[in-house]
Amino acid sequence: MKAIVFLSCADSVDFHFEVFARKPAATTTNASKATTKKPINEHDKENADLSNPTETDTTSPMLAKTTSTSAAKKPTSLPTVSLAPLLASTPNPLLTLHKLHGSLPQVTRTATLSAFAHSPHPSILLCTDVASRGLDLPNIDLIIEYDPPFSRDDHLHRIGRTARAGREGRAVIFLMPGPEEGYVNILRQGYRDGIGRGLIPDEAEEVLRKGFGNAEAALAANQASVQVVSWSERAEQWQLEAERWVAEDEGKAGAMAKRAFVSHVRAYATHVTKERAMFDVKGLHLGHLAKAFALRERPGQFGRGEKAGAKRGRQRGEKEPRERAADARSGGKVEKRDLEVSSVDGRDAARKMRSKMREHLAGANEFNIG
């Protein structure tokens, strides 16, 4: 099985790749129990692990019990390819994750595409629209548009990666409740009958139930003695583990999550004009969106500490230290030409800022196509 997941920007691809490629939080629990039975050397430990594959960790929500094949090395040394233990299951212990976007070197992109196309294991490709056209990717079973396309034409190119050469294929698109649901009418226009009989709605709760419920059923079937928790508890635990991972690794994971959030919001504002009413960036609930990137705080609270205090001080009429030093040198006098230069500089800075915003919000910018 091969699936392609489309995301809105390169930063989001990098973040989600690391989220699913990371090691489960409780992988050492049962390993420590196994090694306390008797002291053995490294060679004996490897043989013991292979001869007794049932002693594996089952505390992580989506972590499957593995066999001796799970001890295999990564499918490739590419930094864009990794095993995905958090997405693996009993039938697919070697599920492989790939990532692709325009910010990667051409050599890396080519090697990643080749690894994905020729992988003998179930594989998932996380990518931007750089993979939506012009690439020969045969035998794609499923397309997931986790982030909606920027136009109907982009949607058609995305789903065109599957059901090729007479093969069957499926495509799924995620839409948030509210105005985004109106995008279904746009999608219907792409069907020959104009009605879209092939469009089947599904509730988010049902999707979660299928994903986490299958892991629950597999666990119960293979180890009846383990206490089975509900799918909702598993989903909640998975979310909390992701948030804990981001919070504990603020330097790398935290910074990556914040970059992905900001890039996603910017990309969201680039939908074509006639569809923008359904994808209005002003209607985004930024607090809820932050949770989607495993962030515990809404973005407006990041980095507020000293800067926010300084801003409140200036609002009360206080000056910056540099301004106070300049006043001391000039005896507190401010000449007219200083005010004129300041106002000109302010207008120039505002003009440059507006120019930059127009560049960032252009439909063909790197953060949404690369």
Coordinates of C-alpha atoms in Angstrom, one line a residue:
M1 CA 0.0 0.0 0.0
K2 CA 1.3 3.4 -0.9
A3 CA -0.3 6.7 0.1
I4 CA 0.4 10.4 -0.5
V5 CA -0.5 13.0 2.1
F6 CA -0.6 16.6 0.8
L7 CA 0.2 19.5 3.2
S8 CA 0.1 23.2 2.6
C9 CA 3.8 24.1 3.1
A10 CA 7.3 22.8 3.4
D11 CA 7.5 23.6 7.1
S12 CA 4.4 21.6 7.8
V13 CA 5.8 18.7 5.9
D14 CA 9.0 18.8 8.0
F15 CA 7.1 19.0 11.2
H16 CA 4.7 16.1 10.5
F17 CA 7.6 14.0 9.3
E18 CA 9.4 14.4 12.6
V19 CA 6.1 13.8 14.6
F20 CA 5.5 10.4 13.1
A21 CA 9.1 9.4 12.7
R22 CA 10.0 10.0 16.4
K23 CA 10.5 7.2 18.8
P24 CA 7.5 6.2 21.0
A25 CA 7.6 7.8 24.5
A26 CA 7.6 4.5 26.4
T27 CA 9.8 2.3 24.4
T28 CA 12.2 1.5 27.2
T29 CA 9.6 0.2 29.7
N30 CA 9.4 -3.5 28.7
A31 CA 13.0 -3.5 27.5
S32 CA 14.2 -2.8 31.0
K33 CA 12.0 -5.5 32.4
A34 CA 13.4 -8.0 29.9
T35 CA 17.0 -7.3 30.7
T36 CA 16.5 -7.6 34.5
K37 CA 15.7 -11.3 34.3
K38 CA 19.4 -12.3 34.0
P39 CA 22.6 -10.5 33.0
I40 CA 23.4 -11.1 29.4
N41 CA 25.9 -9.6 26.9
E42 CA 24.9 -7.7 23.8
H43 CA 25.1 -10.7 21.5
D44 CA 22.9 -12.8 23.8
K45 CA 20.5 -9.8 24.1
E46 CA 20.0 -9.7 20.4
N47 CA 19.4 -13.4 20.2
A48 CA 16.9 -13.2 23.1
D49 CA 15.0 -10.4 21.4
L50 CA 14.7 -12.4 18.2
S51 CA 13.7 -15.6 19.9
N52 CA 11.0 -13.9 22.1
P53 CA 9.3 -11.3 19.9
T54 CA 6.2 -11.1 22.2
E55 CA 8.0 -9.0 24.9
T56 CA 7.5 -5.6 23.3
D57 CA 6.1 -2.3 24.4
T58 CA 2.3 -1.9 24.0
T59 CA 1.9 1.3 26.1
S60 CA 2.1 3.7 23.2
P61 CA -1.3 4.3 21.5
M62 CA -0.3 3.3 18.0
L63 CA 2.7 1.2 18.7
A64 CA 2.3 -2.3 17.4
K65 CA 3.9 -5.5 18.7
T66 CA 6.8 -6.3 16.4
T67 CA 8.6 -9.4 15.3
S68 CA 12.2 -10.0 14.5
T69 CA 11.8 -7.9 11.3
S70 CA 11.3 -4.8 13.4
A71 CA 15.0 -4.9 14.3
A72 CA 15.8 -4.2 10.7
K73 CA 17.7 -1.0 10.0
K74 CA 16.2 2.0 8.3
P75 CA 15.2 1.4 4.7
T76 CA 17.7 4.0 3.5
S77 CA 20.2 6.5 4.9
L78 CA 18.4 9.4 3.4
P79 CA 17.3 12.0 5.9
T80 CA 14.0 12.2 4.1
V81 CA 13.1 8.5 4.7
S82 CA 12.4 6.9 8.1
L83 CA 10.4 4.1 9.7
A84 CA 7.2 5.3 11.4
P85 CA 6.8 3.3 14.6
L86 CA 3.9 5.4 15.7
L87 CA 1.9 4.6 12.6
A88 CA 3.0 0.9 12.3
S89 CA 0.6 -1.9 13.0
T90 CA 0.8 -5.7 13.4
P91 CA 0.3 -6.4 9.7
N92 CA 2.6 -3.5 8.7
P93 CA 5.5 -3.3 11.2
L94 CA 7.8 -1.7 8.7
L95 CA 5.7 1.2 7.6
T96 CA 8.0 3.7 5.9
L97 CA 7.7 7.5 5.9
H98 CA 9.0 9.8 3.2
K99 CA 8.9 13.6 2.8
L100 CA 9.2 15.8 -0.2
H101 CA 9.1 19.5 -0.9
G102 CA 10.7 22.2 -3.1
S103 CA 13.2 23.4 -0.4
L104 CA 15.1 20.1 -0.6
P105 CA 18.0 19.7 -3.0
Q106 CA 17.2 18.2 -6.3
V107 CA 19.4 15.2 -5.7
T108 CA 17.6 14.5 -2.4
R109 CA 14.2 14.9 -4.0
T110 CA 15.1 12.4 -6.8
A111 CA 16.5 9.9 -4.4
T112 CA 13.4 10.2 -2.1
L113 CA 11.0 9.7 -5.0
S114 CA 12.9 6.6 -6.1
A115 CA 12.9 5.2 -2.6
F116 CA 9.2 5.8 -2.3
A117 CA 8.3 4.3 -5.7
H118 CA 10.5 1.2 -5.2
S119 CA 9.9 0.5 -1.5
P120 CA 8.7 -3.1 -0.8
H121 CA 7.0 -2.0 2.4
P122 CA 3.8 0.0 2.9
S123 CA 4.9 3.7 2.4
I124 CA 3.6 7.2 3.0
L125 CA 4.8 10.3 1.2
L126 CA 4.3 13.6 3.0
C127 CA 4.6 16.4 0.5
T128 CA 3.5 19.7 -0.8
D129 CA 2.1 20.4 -4.2
V130 CA 5.5 19.9 -5.8
A131 CA 4.4 16.2 -6.1
S132 CA 1.0 17.0 -7.6
R133 CA 2.0 17.1 -11.2
G134 CA 4.8 16.1 -13.5
L135 CA 5.9 13.0 -11.5
D136 CA 5.5 9.4 -12.5
L137 CA 4.4 7.6 -9.3
P138 CA 2.7 4.4 -10.2
N139 CA 0.6 2.2 -7.9
I140 CA -0.6 4.9 -5.5
D141 CA -3.6 3.5 -3.6
L142 CA -4.6 6.5 -1.5
I143 CA -4.4 10.3 -1.7
I144 CA -5.0 12.3 1.5
E145 CA -5.5 16.1 1.3
Y146 CA -4.9 16.9 4.9
D147 CA -4.7 20.6 3.9
P148 CA -7.2 21.6 1.2
P149 CA -5.8 22.6 -2.2
F150 CA -5.4 26.2 -3.1
S151 CA -7.7 25.9 -6.1
R152 CA -10.0 23.3 -7.7
D153 CA -7.4 22.7 -10.4
D154 CA -4.8 21.8 -7.7
H155 CA -7.3 19.4 -6.3
L156 CA -7.7 17.6 -9.6
H157 CA -3.9 17.4 -10.1
R158 CA -3.5 16.0 -6.5
I159 CA -6.1 13.2 -6.9
G160 CA -4.8 12.4 -10.3
R161 CA -1.8 10.7 -8.7
T162 CA -4.1 7.7 -8.0
A163 CA -6.4 5.5 -10.1
R164 CA -3.9 5.6 -13.0
A165 CA -3.6 3.1 -15.9
G166 CA -6.9 1.5 -15.1
R167 CA -6.1 0.9 -11.5
E168 CA -8.5 1.7 -8.6
G169 CA -7.7 4.5 -6.2
R170 CA -9.2 6.5 -3.4
A171 CA -8.9 10.2 -2.3
V172 CA -9.8 11.8 1.0
I173 CA -10.0 15.5 1.8
F174 CA -10.1 17.1 5.3
L175 CA -12.4 20.1 5.7
M176 CA -13.1 22.0 8.9
P177 CA -16.7 22.5 10.1
G178 CA -18.2 25.8 8.9
P179 CA -17.5 27.7 5.7
E180 CA -15.0 25.1 4.5
E181 CA -17.8 22.6 4.1
G182 CA -19.0 24.7 1.2
Y183 CA -16.0 23.5 -0.8
V184 CA -17.8 20.3 -1.5
N185 CA -19.9 22.1 -4.0
I186 CA -16.7 23.2 -5.8
L187 CA -15.5 19.6 -5.9
R188 CA -18.8 18.4 -7.4
Q189 CA -18.1 20.6 -10.4
G190 CA -15.2 18.4 -11.3
Y191 CA -17.3 15.3 -11.7
R192 CA -18.7 14.3 -15.1
D193 CA -22.2 14.0 -13.7
G194 CA -21.9 17.4 -12.0
I195 CA -23.4 15.9 -8.9
G196 CA -20.5 14.1 -7.4
R197 CA -22.1 10.8 -6.4
G198 CA -18.6 9.5 -5.6
L199 CA -18.3 12.1 -2.8
I200 CA -19.0 10.3 0.5
P201 CA -19.1 12.5 3.7
D202 CA -17.5 11.1 6.9
E203 CA -17.4 12.7 10.3
A204 CA -14.1 13.4 12.0
E205 CA -15.1 11.3 15.0
E206 CA -15.6 8.3 12.8
V207 CA -12.2 8.8 11.2
L208 CA -10.6 8.8 14.7
R209 CA -12.6 5.8 15.7
K210 CA -11.4 3.9 12.8
G211 CA -7.8 4.8 13.3
F212 CA -7.4 4.3 17.0
G213 CA -10.1 1.6 17.2
N214 CA -8.2 -0.7 14.9
A215 CA -5.2 -0.5 17.1
E216 CA -7.4 -1.3 20.1
A217 CA -8.9 -4.3 18.4
A218 CA -5.5 -5.6 17.3
L219 CA -4.1 -5.2 20.8
A220 CA -7.1 -7.0 22.3
A221 CA -6.8 -9.9 19.8
N222 CA -3.1 -10.5 20.4
Q223 CA -2.9 -10.0 24.1
A224 CA -6.2 -10.4 25.9
S225 CA -4.6 -9.8 29.3
V226 CA -3.9 -6.2 28.5
Q227 CA -6.5 -3.7 29.6
V228 CA -8.2 -2.3 26.6
V229 CA -8.9 1.5 26.6
S230 CA -11.4 3.3 24.4
W231 CA -10.4 4.9 21.1
S232 CA -11.0 8.3 22.5
E233 CA -8.6 7.7 25.4
R234 CA -6.0 6.5 22.9
A235 CA -6.4 9.6 20.7
E236 CA -6.1 11.9 23.8
Q237 CA -3.0 10.1 24.9
W238 CA -1.5 10.4 21.4
Q239 CA -2.1 14.1 21.4
L240 CA -0.7 14.6 24.9
E241 CA 2.5 12.7 23.9
A242 CA 3.0 14.9 20.9
E243 CA 2.5 18.1 23.0
R244 CA 4.9 16.7 25.6
W245 CA 7.5 16.0 22.8
V246 CA 7.2 19.6 21.5
A247 CA 7.4 21.1 25.0
E248 CA 10.4 19.1 26.2
D249 CA 12.4 19.8 23.0
E250 CA 11.7 23.5 22.7
G251 CA 14.9 24.2 20.8
K252 CA 14.2 21.8 17.9
A253 CA 10.7 20.4 18.0
G254 CA 9.2 23.5 19.5
A255 CA 10.8 25.8 17.0
M256 CA 9.8 23.5 14.1
A257 CA 6.1 23.4 15.3
K258 CA 6.0 27.2 15.5
R259 CA 7.5 27.6 12.0
A260 CA 5.0 25.1 10.7
F261 CA 2.1 27.0 12.3
V262 CA 3.1 30.4 10.9
S263 CA 3.8 29.0 7.4
H264 CA 0.4 27.2 7.4
V265 CA -1.5 30.4 8.3
R266 CA 0.3 32.3 5.6
A267 CA -0.4 29.5 3.0
Y268 CA -4.0 29.4 4.1
A269 CA -4.4 33.0 2.9
T270 CA -3.3 32.2 -0.6
H271 CA -6.5 30.4 -1.9
V272 CA -7.7 31.8 -5.2
T273 CA -10.0 34.7 -4.9
K274 CA -13.2 33.0 -5.9
E275 CA -12.7 30.3 -3.2
R276 CA -11.4 32.6 -0.5
A277 CA -14.8 33.0 1.2
M278 CA -14.6 29.4 2.2
F279 CA -11.0 29.7 3.3
D280 CA -11.0 33.0 5.1
V281 CA -7.8 33.3 7.2
K282 CA -9.7 35.7 9.6
G283 CA -12.1 32.9 10.5
L284 CA -9.4 30.5 11.7
H285 CA -9.5 29.6 15.4
L286 CA -5.8 30.0 16.1
G287 CA -6.0 28.4 19.5
H288 CA -7.5 25.2 18.0
L289 CA -5.1 25.3 15.1
A290 CA -2.1 25.5 17.5
K291 CA -3.3 22.2 18.9
A292 CA -3.0 20.7 15.5
F293 CA 0.7 21.5 15.7
A294 CA 1.1 20.1 19.2
L295 CA 1.4 23.6 20.7
R296 CA -0.1 24.1 24.1
E297 CA -0.4 27.9 23.8
R298 CA -2.2 30.0 21.2
P299 CA 0.3 31.8 19.0
G300 CA -0.4 35.2 20.4
Q301 CA 1.2 34.2 23.7
F302 CA 4.6 33.2 22.2
G303 CA 7.5 35.5 23.0
R304 CA 5.4 38.0 24.9
G305 CA 7.4 38.2 28.1
E306 CA 9.8 41.2 28.0
K307 CA 8.6 42.6 24.7
A308 CA 5.0 42.8 26.0
G309 CA 6.1 44.5 29.1
A310 CA 8.2 47.0 27.2
K311 CA 5.2 47.7 24.9
R312 CA 3.0 48.3 27.9
G313 CA 5.6 50.7 29.3
R314 CA 5.8 52.7 26.1
Q315 CA 2.0 53.0 26.1
R316 CA 2.3 54.6 29.5
G317 CA 4.7 57.2 28.1
E318 CA 8.0 55.6 29.0
K319 CA 10.8 55.6 26.5
E320 CA 13.3 53.0 25.4
P321 CA 16.8 53.1 27.0
R322 CA 18.3 54.3 23.8
E323 CA 15.8 57.2 23.6
R324 CA 16.5 58.2 27.1
A325 CA 20.2 58.3 26.4
A326 CA 19.7 60.4 23.3
D327 CA 17.6 62.9 25.3
A328 CA 20.3 63.1 28.0
R329 CA 22.9 64.0 25.3
S330 CA 20.7 66.7 23.8
G331 CA 19.5 68.1 27.0
G332 CA 16.0 66.8 26.4
K333 CA 15.5 68.9 23.3
V334 CA 14.1 67.4 20.1
E335 CA 14.8 69.3 16.9
K336 CA 12.2 69.6 14.1
R337 CA 14.5 67.9 11.5
D338 CA 14.7 64.9 13.8
L339 CA 10.9 64.5 13.8
E340 CA 10.8 64.9 10.0
V341 CA 13.4 62.2 9.5
S342 CA 11.6 59.9 11.9
S343 CA 8.3 60.3 10.1
V344 CA 9.9 59.7 6.7
D345 CA 11.7 56.5 8.0
G346 CA 8.4 55.3 9.4
R347 CA 6.6 55.7 6.1
D348 CA 9.4 54.0 4.3
A349 CA 9.4 51.0 6.7
A350 CA 5.6 50.7 6.3
R351 CA 5.9 50.7 2.5
K352 CA 8.6 48.0 2.6
M353 CA 6.4 45.9 4.9
R354 CA 3.4 46.1 2.6
S355 CA 5.6 45.1 -0.3
K356 CA 6.9 42.1 1.6
M357 CA 3.3 41.1 2.6
R358 CA 2.2 41.2 -1.0
E359 CA 5.1 38.9 -1.9
H360 CA 4.3 36.4 0.9
L361 CA 0.6 36.3 0.0
A362 CA 1.2 35.7 -3.7
G363 CA -0.3 32.5 -4.9
A364 CA 2.9 31.1 -6.4
N365 CA 5.2 31.6 -3.4
E366 CA 7.6 28.9 -2.2
F367 CA 5.9 28.3 1.1
N368 CA 2.8 26.9 -0.6
I369 CA 4.1 25.2 -3.7
G370 CA 7.5 23.9 -2.4

